[in-house]
PDB file of C-alpha atoms and ligand atoms in Angstrom:
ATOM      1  CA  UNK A 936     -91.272  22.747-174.270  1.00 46.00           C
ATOM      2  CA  UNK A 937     -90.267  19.194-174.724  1.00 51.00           C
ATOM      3  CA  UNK A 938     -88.687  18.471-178.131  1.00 52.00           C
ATOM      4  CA  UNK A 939     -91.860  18.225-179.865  1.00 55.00           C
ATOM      5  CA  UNK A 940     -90.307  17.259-183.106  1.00 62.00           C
ATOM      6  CA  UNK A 941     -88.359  14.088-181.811  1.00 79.00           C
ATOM      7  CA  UNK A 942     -89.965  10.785-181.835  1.00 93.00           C
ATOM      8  CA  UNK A 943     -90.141   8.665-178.753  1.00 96.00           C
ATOM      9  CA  UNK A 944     -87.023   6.753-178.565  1.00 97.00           C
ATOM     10  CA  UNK A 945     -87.631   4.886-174.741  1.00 97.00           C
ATOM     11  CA  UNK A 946     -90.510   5.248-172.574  1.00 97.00           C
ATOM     12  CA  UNK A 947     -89.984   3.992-169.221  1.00 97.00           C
ATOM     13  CA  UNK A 948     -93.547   3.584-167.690  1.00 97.00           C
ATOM     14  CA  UNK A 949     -93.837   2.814-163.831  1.00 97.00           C
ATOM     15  CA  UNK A 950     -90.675   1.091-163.578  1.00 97.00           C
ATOM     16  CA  UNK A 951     -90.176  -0.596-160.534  1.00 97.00           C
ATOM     17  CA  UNK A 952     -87.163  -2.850-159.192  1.00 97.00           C
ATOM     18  CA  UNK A 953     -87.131  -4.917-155.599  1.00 95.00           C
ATOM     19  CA  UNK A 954     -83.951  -6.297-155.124  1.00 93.00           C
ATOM     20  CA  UNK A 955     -84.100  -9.203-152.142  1.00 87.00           C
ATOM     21  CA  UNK A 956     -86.805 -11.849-151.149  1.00 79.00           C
ATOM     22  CA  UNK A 957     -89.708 -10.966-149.245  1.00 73.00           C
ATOM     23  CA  UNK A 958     -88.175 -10.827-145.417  1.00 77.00           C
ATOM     24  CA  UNK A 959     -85.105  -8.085-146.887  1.00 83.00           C
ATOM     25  CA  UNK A 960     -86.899  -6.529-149.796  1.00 89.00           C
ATOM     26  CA  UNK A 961     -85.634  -3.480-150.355  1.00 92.00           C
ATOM     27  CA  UNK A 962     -87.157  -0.861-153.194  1.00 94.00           C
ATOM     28  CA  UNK A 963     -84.422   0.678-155.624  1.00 96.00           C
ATOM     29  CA  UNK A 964     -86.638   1.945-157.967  1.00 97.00           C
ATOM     30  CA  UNK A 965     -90.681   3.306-157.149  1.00 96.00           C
ATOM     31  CA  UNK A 966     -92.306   4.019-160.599  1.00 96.00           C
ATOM     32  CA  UNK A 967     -90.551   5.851-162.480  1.00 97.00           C
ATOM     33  CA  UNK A 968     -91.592   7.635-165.436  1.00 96.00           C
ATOM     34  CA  UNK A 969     -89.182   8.676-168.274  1.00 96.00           C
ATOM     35  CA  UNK A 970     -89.916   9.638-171.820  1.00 96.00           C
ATOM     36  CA  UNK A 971     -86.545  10.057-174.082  1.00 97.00           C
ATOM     37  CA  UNK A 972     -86.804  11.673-177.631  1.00 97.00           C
ATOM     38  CA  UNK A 973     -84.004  11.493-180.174  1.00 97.00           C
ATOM     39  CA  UNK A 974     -81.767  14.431-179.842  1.00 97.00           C
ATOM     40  CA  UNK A 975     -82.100  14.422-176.084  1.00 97.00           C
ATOM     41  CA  UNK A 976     -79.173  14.632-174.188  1.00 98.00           C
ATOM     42  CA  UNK A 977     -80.447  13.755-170.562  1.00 98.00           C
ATOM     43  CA  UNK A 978     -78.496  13.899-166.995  1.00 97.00           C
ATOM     44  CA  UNK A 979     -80.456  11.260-164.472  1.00 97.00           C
ATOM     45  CA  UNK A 980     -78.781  12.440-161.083  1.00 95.00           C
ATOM     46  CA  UNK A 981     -78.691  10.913-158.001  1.00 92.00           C
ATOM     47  CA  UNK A 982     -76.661  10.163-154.981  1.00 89.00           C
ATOM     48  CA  UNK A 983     -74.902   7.280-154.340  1.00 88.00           C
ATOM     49  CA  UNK A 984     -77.135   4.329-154.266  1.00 90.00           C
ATOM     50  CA  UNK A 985     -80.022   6.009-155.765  1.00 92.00           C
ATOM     51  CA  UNK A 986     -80.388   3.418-158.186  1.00 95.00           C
ATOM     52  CA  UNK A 987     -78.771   5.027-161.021  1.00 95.00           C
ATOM     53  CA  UNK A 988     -76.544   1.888-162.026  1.00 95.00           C
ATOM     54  CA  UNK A 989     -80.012   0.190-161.724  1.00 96.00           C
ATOM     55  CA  UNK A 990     -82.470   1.964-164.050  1.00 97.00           C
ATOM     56  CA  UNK A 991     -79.650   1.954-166.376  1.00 96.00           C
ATOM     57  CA  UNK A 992     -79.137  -1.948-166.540  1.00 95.00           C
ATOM     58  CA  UNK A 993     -82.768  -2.493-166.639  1.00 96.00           C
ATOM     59  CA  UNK A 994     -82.814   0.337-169.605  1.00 95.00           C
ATOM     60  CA  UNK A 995     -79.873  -1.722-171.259  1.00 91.00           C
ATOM     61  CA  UNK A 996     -81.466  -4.610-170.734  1.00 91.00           C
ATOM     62  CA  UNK A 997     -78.849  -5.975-168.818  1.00 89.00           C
ATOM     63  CA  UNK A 998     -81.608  -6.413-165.826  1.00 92.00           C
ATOM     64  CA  UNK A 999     -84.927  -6.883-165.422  1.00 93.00           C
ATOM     65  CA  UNK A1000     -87.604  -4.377-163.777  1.00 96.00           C
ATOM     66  CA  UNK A1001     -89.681  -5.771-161.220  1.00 96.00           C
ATOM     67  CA  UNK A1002     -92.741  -4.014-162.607  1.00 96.00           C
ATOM     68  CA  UNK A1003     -93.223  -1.328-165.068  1.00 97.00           C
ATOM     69  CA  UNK A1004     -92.440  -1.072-168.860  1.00 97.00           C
ATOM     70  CA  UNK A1005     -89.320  -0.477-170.788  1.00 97.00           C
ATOM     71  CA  UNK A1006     -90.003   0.727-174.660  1.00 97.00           C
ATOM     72  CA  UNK A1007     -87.332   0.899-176.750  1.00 97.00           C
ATOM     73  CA  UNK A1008     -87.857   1.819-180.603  1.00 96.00           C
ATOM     74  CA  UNK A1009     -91.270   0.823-180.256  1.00 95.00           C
ATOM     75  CA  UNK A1010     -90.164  -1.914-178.718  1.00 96.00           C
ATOM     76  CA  UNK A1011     -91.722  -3.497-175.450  1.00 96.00           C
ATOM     77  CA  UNK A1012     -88.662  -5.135-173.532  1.00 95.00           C
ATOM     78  CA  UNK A1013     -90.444  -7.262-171.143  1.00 94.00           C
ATOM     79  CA  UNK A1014     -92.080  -9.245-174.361  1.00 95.00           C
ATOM     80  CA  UNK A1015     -89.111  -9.893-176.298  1.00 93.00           C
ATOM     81  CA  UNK A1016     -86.947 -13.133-175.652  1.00 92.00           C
ATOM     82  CA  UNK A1017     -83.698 -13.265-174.790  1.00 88.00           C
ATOM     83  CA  UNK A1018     -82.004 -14.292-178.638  1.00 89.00           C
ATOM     84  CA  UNK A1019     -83.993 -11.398-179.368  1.00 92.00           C
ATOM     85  CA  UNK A1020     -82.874  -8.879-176.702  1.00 92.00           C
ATOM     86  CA  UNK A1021     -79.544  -9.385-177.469  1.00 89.00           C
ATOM     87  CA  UNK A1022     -79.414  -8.138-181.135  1.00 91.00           C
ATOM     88  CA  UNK A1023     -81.805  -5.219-179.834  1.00 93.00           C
ATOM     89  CA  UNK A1024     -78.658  -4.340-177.431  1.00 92.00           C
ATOM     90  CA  UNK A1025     -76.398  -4.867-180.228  1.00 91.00           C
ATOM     91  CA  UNK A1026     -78.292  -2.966-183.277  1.00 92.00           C
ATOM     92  CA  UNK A1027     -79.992  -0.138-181.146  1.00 95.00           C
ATOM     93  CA  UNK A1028     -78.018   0.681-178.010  1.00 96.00           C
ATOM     94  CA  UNK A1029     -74.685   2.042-177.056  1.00 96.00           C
ATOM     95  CA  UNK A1030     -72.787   1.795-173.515  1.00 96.00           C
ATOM     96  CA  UNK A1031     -70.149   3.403-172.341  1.00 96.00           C
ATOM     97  CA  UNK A1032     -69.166   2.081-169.013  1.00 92.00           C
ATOM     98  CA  UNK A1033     -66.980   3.891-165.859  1.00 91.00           C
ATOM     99  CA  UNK A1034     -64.491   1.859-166.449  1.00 92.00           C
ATOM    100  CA  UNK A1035     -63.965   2.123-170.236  1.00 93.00           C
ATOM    101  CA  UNK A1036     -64.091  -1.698-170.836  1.00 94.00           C
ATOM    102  CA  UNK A1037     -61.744  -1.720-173.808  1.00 97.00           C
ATOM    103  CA  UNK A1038     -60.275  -5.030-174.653  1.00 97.00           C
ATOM    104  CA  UNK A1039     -56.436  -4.777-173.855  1.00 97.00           C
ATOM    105  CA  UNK A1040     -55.526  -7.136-176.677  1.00 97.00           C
ATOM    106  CA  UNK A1041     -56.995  -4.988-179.542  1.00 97.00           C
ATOM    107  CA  UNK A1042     -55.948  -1.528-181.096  1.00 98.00           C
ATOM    108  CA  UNK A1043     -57.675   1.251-180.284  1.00 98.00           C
ATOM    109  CA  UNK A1044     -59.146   1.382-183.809  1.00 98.00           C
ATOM    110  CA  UNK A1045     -60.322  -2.159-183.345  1.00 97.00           C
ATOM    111  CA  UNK A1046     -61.844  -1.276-180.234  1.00 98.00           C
ATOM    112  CA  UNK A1047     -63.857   1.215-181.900  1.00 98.00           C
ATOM    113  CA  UNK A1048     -64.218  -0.439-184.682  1.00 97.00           C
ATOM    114  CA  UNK A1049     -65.704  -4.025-182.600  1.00 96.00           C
ATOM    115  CA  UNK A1050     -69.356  -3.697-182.953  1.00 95.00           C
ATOM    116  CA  UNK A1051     -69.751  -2.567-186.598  1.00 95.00           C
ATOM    117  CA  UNK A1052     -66.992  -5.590-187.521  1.00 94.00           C
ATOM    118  CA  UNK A1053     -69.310  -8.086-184.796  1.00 92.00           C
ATOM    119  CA  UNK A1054     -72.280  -6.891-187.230  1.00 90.00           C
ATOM    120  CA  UNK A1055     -70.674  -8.181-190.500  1.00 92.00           C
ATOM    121  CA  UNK A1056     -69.379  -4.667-191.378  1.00 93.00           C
ATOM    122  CA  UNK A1057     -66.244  -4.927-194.087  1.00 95.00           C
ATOM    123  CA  UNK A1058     -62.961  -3.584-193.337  1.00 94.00           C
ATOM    124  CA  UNK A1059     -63.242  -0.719-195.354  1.00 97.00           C
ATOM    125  CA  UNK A1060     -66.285   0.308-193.295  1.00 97.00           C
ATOM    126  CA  UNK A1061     -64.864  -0.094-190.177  1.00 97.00           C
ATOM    127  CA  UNK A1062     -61.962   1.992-190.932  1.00 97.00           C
ATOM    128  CA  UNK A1063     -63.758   4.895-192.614  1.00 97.00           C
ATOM    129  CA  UNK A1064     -66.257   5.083-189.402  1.00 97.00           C
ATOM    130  CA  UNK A1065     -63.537   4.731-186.727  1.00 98.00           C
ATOM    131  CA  UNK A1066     -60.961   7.555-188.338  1.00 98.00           C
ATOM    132  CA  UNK A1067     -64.273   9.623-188.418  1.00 97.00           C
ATOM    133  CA  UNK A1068     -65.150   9.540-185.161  1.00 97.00           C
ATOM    134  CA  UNK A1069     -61.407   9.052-183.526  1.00 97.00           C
ATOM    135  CA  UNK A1070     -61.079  12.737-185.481  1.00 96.00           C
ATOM    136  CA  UNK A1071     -64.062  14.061-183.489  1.00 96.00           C
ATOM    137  CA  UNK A1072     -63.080  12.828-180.263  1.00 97.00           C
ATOM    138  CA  UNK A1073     -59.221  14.072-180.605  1.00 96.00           C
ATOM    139  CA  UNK A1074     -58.037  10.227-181.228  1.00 97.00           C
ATOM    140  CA  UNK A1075     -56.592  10.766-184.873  1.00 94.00           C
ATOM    141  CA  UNK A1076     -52.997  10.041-183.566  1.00 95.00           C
ATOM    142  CA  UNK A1077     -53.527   6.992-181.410  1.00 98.00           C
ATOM    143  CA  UNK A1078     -55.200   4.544-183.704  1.00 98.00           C
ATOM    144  CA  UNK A1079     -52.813   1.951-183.560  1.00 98.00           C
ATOM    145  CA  UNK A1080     -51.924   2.367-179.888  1.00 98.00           C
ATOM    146  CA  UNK A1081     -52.933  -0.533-177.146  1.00 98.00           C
ATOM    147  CA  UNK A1082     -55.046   0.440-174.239  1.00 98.00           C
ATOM    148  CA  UNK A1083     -52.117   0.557-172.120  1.00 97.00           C
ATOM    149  CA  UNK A1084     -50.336   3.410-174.045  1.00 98.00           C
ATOM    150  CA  UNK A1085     -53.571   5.567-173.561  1.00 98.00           C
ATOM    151  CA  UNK A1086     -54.619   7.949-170.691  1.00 97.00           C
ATOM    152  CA  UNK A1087     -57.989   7.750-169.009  1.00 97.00           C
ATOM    153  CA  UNK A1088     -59.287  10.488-171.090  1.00 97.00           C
ATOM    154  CA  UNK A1089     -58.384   9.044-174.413  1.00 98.00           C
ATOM    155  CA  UNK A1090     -59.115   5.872-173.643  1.00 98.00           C
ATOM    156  CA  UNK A1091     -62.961   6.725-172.423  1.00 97.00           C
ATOM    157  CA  UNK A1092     -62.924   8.829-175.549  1.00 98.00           C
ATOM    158  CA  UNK A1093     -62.519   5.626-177.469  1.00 98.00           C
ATOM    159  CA  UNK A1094     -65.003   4.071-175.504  1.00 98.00           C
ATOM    160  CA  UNK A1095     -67.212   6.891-176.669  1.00 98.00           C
ATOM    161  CA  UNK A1096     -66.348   6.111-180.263  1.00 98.00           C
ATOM    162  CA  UNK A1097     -67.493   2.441-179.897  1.00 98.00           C
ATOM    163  CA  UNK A1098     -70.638   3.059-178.804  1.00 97.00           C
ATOM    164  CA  UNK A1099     -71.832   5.464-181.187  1.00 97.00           C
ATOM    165  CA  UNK A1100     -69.962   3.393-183.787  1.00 97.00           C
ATOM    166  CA  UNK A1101     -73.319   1.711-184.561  1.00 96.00           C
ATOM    167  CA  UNK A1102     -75.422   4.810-185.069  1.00 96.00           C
ATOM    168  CA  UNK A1103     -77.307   3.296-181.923  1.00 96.00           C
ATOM    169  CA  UNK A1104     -80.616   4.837-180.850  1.00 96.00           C
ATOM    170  CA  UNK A1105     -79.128   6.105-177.515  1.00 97.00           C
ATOM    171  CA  UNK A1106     -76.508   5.872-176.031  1.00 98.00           C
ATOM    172  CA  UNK A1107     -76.280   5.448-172.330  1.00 97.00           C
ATOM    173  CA  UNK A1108     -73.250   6.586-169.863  1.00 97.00           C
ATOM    174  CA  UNK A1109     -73.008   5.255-166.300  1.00 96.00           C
ATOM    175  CA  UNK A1110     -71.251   7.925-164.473  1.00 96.00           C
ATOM    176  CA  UNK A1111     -68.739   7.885-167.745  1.00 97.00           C
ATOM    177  CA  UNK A1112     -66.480  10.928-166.013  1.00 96.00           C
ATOM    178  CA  UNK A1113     -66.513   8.776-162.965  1.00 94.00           C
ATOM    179  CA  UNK A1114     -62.860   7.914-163.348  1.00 94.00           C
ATOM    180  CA  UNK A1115     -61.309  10.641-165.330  1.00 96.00           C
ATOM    181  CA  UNK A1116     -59.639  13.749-163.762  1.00 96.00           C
ATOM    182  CA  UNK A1117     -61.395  17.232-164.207  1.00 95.00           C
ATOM    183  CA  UNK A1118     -59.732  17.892-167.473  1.00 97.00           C
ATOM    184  CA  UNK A1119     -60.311  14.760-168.975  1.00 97.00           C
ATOM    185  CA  UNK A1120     -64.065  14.921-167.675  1.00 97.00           C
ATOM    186  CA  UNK A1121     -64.276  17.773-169.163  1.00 97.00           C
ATOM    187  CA  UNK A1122     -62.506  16.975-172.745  1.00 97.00           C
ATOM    188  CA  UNK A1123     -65.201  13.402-172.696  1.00 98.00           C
ATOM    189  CA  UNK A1124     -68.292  15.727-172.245  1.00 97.00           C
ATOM    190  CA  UNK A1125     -67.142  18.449-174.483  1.00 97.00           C
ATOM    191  CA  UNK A1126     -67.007  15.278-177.267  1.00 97.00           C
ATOM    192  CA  UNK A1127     -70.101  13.925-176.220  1.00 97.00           C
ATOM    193  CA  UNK A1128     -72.367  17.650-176.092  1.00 96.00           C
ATOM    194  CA  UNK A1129     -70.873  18.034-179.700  1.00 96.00           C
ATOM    195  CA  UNK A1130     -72.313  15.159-180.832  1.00 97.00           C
ATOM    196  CA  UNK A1131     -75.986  15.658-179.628  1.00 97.00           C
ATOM    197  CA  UNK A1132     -75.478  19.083-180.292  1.00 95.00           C
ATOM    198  CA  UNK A1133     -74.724  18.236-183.986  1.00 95.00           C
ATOM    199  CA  UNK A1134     -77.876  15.707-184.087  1.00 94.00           C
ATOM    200  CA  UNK A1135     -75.930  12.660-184.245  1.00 94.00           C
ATOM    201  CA  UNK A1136     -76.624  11.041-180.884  1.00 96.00           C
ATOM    202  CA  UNK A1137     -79.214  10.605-178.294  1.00 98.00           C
ATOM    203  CA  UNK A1138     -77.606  10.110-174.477  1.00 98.00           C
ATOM    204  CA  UNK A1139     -78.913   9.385-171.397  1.00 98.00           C
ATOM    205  CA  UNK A1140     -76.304   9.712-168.891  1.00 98.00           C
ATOM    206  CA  UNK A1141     -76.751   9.025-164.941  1.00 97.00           C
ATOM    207  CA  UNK A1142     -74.082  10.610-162.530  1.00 96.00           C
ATOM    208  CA  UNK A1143     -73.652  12.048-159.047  1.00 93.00           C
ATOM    209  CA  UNK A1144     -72.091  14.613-160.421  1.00 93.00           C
ATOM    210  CA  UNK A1145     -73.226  18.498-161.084  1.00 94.00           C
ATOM    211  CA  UNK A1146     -70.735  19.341-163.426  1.00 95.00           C
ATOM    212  CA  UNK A1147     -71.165  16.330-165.384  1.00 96.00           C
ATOM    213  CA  UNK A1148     -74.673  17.285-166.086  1.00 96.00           C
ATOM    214  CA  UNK A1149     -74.929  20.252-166.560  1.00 96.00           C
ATOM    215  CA  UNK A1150     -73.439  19.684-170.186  1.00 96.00           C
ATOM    216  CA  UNK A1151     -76.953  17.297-170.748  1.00 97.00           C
ATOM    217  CA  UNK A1152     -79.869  19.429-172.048  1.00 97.00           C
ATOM    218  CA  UNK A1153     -82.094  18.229-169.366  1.00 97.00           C
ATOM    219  CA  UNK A1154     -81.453  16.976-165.823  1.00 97.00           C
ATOM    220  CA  UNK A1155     -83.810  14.943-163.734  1.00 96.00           C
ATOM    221  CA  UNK A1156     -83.169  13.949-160.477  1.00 94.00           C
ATOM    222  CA  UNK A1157     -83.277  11.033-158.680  1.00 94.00           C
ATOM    223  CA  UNK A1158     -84.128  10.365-155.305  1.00 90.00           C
ATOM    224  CA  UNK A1159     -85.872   8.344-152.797  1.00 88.00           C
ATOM    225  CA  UNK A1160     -86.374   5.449-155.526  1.00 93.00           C
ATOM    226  CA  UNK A1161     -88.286   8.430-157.417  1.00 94.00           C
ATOM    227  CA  UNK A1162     -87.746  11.489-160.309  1.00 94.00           C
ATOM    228  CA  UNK A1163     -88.459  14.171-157.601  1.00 88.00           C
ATOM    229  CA  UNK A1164     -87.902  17.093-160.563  1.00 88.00           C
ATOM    230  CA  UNK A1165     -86.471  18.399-164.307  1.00 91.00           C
ATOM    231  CA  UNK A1166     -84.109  21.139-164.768  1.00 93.00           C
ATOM    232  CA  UNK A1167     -83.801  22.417-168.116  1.00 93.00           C
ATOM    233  CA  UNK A1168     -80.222  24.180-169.716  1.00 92.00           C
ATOM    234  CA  UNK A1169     -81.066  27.597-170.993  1.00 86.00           C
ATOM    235  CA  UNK A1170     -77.801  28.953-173.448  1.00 83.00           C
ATOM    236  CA  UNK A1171     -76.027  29.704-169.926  1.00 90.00           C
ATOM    237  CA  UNK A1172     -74.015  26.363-168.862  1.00 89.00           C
ATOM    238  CA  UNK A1173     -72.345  27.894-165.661  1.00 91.00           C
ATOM    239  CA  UNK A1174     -76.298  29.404-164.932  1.00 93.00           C
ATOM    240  CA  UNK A1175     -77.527  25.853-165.624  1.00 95.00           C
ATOM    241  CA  UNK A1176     -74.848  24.339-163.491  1.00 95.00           C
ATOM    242  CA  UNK A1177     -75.442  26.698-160.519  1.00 94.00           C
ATOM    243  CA  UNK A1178     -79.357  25.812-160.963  1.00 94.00           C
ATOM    244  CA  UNK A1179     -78.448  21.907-160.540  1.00 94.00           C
ATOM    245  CA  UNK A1180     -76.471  22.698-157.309  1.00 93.00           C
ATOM    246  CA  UNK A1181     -79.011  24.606-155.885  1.00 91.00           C
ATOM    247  CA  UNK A1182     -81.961  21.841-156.534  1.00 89.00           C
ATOM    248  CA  UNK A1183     -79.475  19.257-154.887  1.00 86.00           C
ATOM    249  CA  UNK A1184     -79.005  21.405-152.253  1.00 86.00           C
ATOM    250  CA  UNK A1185     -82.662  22.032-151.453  1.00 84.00           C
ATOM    251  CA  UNK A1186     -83.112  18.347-151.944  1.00 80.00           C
ATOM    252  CA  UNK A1187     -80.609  17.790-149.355  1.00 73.00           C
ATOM    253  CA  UNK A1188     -79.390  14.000-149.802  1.00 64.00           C
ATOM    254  CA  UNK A1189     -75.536  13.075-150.020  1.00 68.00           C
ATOM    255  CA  UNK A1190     -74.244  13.568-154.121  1.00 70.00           C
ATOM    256  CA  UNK A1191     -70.726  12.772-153.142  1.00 66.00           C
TER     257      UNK A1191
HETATM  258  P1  ADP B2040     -76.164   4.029-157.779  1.00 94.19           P
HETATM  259  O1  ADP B2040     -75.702   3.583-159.135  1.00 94.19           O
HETATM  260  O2  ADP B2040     -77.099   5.203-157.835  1.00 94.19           O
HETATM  261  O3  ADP B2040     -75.039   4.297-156.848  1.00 94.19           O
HETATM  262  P2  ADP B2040     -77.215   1.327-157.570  1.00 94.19           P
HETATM  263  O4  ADP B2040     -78.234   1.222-158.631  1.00 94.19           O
HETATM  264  O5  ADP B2040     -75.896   0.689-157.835  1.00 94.19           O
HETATM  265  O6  ADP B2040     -77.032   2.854-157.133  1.00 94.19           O
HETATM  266  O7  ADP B2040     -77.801   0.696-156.232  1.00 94.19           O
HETATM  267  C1  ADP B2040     -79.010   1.110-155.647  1.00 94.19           C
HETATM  268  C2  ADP B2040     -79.302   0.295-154.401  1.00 94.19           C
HETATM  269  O8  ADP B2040     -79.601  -1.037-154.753  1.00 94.19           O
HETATM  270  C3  ADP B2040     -78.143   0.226-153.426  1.00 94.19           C
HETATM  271  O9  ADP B2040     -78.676   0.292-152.123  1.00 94.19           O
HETATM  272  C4  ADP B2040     -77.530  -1.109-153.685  1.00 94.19           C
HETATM  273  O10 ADP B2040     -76.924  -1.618-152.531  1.00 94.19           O
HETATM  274  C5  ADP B2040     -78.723  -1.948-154.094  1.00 94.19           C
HETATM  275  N1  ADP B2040     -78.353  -2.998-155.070  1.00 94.19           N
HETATM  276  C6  ADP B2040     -77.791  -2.809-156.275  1.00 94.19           C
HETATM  277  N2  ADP B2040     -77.615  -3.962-156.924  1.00 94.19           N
HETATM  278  C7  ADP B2040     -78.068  -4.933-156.107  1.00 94.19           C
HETATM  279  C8  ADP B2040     -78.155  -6.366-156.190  1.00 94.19           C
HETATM  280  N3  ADP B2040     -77.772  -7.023-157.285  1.00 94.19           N
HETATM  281  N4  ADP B2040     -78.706  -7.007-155.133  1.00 94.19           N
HETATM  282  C9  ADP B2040     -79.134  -6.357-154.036  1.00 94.19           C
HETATM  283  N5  ADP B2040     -79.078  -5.024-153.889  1.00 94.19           N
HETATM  284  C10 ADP B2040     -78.551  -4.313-154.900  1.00 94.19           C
HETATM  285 MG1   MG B2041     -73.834   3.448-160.017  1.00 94.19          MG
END
């Protein structure tokens, strides 16, 4: 029942990360296997210090894997040089972080607008994408505000909006509800299901959280340095919610 119409955006393949020297070598991650298809919208959850942050640097190529492959586009991450990764990270991937990482100098349309403008973009462009997206993500009215006039919400909203700015080929969230409160959790993931839902972005999303993913299409969990299992949303998000508790339950392991 995987999207059989989507083409292969990553494929993780044995992935494998050691962090230490051979006396304290600890294993984060133990092979994992992952194949993402555009239009997925997948939940990788785990407890703290599962390794979450860590598959997703490695994915973002913001670390390297110990062992294992990383495909991206086609793309085979470990062969690629570094000049070379980082224009992959800036032409095919989007981030939105915990802890929004807006610049406090800019507006939040130039925020948004940063990574089409760093890409040569013209002004025209840049405004016409950000008011589009700001609209989506209920931003219309705080364009010209500074980070420090925003809320949480809004302001991880914007974040949002920068990183699918670009039209990326994913777009990957580290725990990116991790610092909101419930509402504004909820408001961010409402934005973000619409989005996949309307074709227009392909997320990977890692969190400790059950609510959090149960808005993603497909949840895997993480656990023991392995993906122990996939969950799959019917139409029913509360059922699909209640479904991830239960699995985390059974899989005992602290999510908090
Ligand atoms: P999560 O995001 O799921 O909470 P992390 O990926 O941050 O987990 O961390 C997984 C494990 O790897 C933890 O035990 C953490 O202490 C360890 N770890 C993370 N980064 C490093 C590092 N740079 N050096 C050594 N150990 C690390
Ligand atoms: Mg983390």
């Amino acid at each position: 029942m995987k999207h059989m119409n989507g083409k292969k955006v990553v494929e993780i393949k044995n992935l494998v990360k050691n962090y230490g020297t051979n006396g304290f070598c600890t294993t984060v991650l133990k092979g994992i296997d992952l194949e993402i298809c555009k239009g997925d919208f997948i939940a990788v959850m785990g407890p703290s210090g599962s390794g979450k942050t860590t598959l997703l640097n490695i994915l973002s190529t913001i670390d390297k894997p110990t062992q294992g492959q990383v495909i991206l586009d086609g793309i085979d991450l470990g062969k690629v040089k570094n000049r070379e990764l980082s224009k992959i990270r800036r032409d095919k991937i989007g981030f939105i972080f915990q802890d929004y990482n807006l610049l406090d100098t800019m507006t939040l349309q130039d925020n948004i607008a940063l990574p089409l403008s760093l890409n040569g973009a013209g002004g025209t462009e840049c405004i016409r994408k950000s008011e589009a997206l700001a609209g989506a993500f209920g931003l219309k009215g705080h364009l010209r505000k500074y980070p420090y006039q925003l809320s949480g919400g809004q302001k991880q909203r914007g974040a949002a909006c920068r990183a699918l700015i670009t039209e990326p080929e994913i777009i990957f969230a580290d725990e990116p509800t991790g610092a909101l409160d419930s509402r504004s959790g909820r408001e961010l993931l409402e934005c973000l299901k619409a989005v996949n839902d309307g074709g227009k972005a392909t997320i990977l999303m890692v969190t400790h959280d059950a609510f959090s993913a149960s808005y993603a299409k497909d949840v895997y969990i993480l656990s023991d340095g392995q993906i122990r299992c996939r969950i799959s949303r019917g139409d029913n998000r509360k059922a699909f919610y209640d479904k991830i508790v239960d699995m985390q339950a059974s899989m005992g392991g602290d999510f908090s």
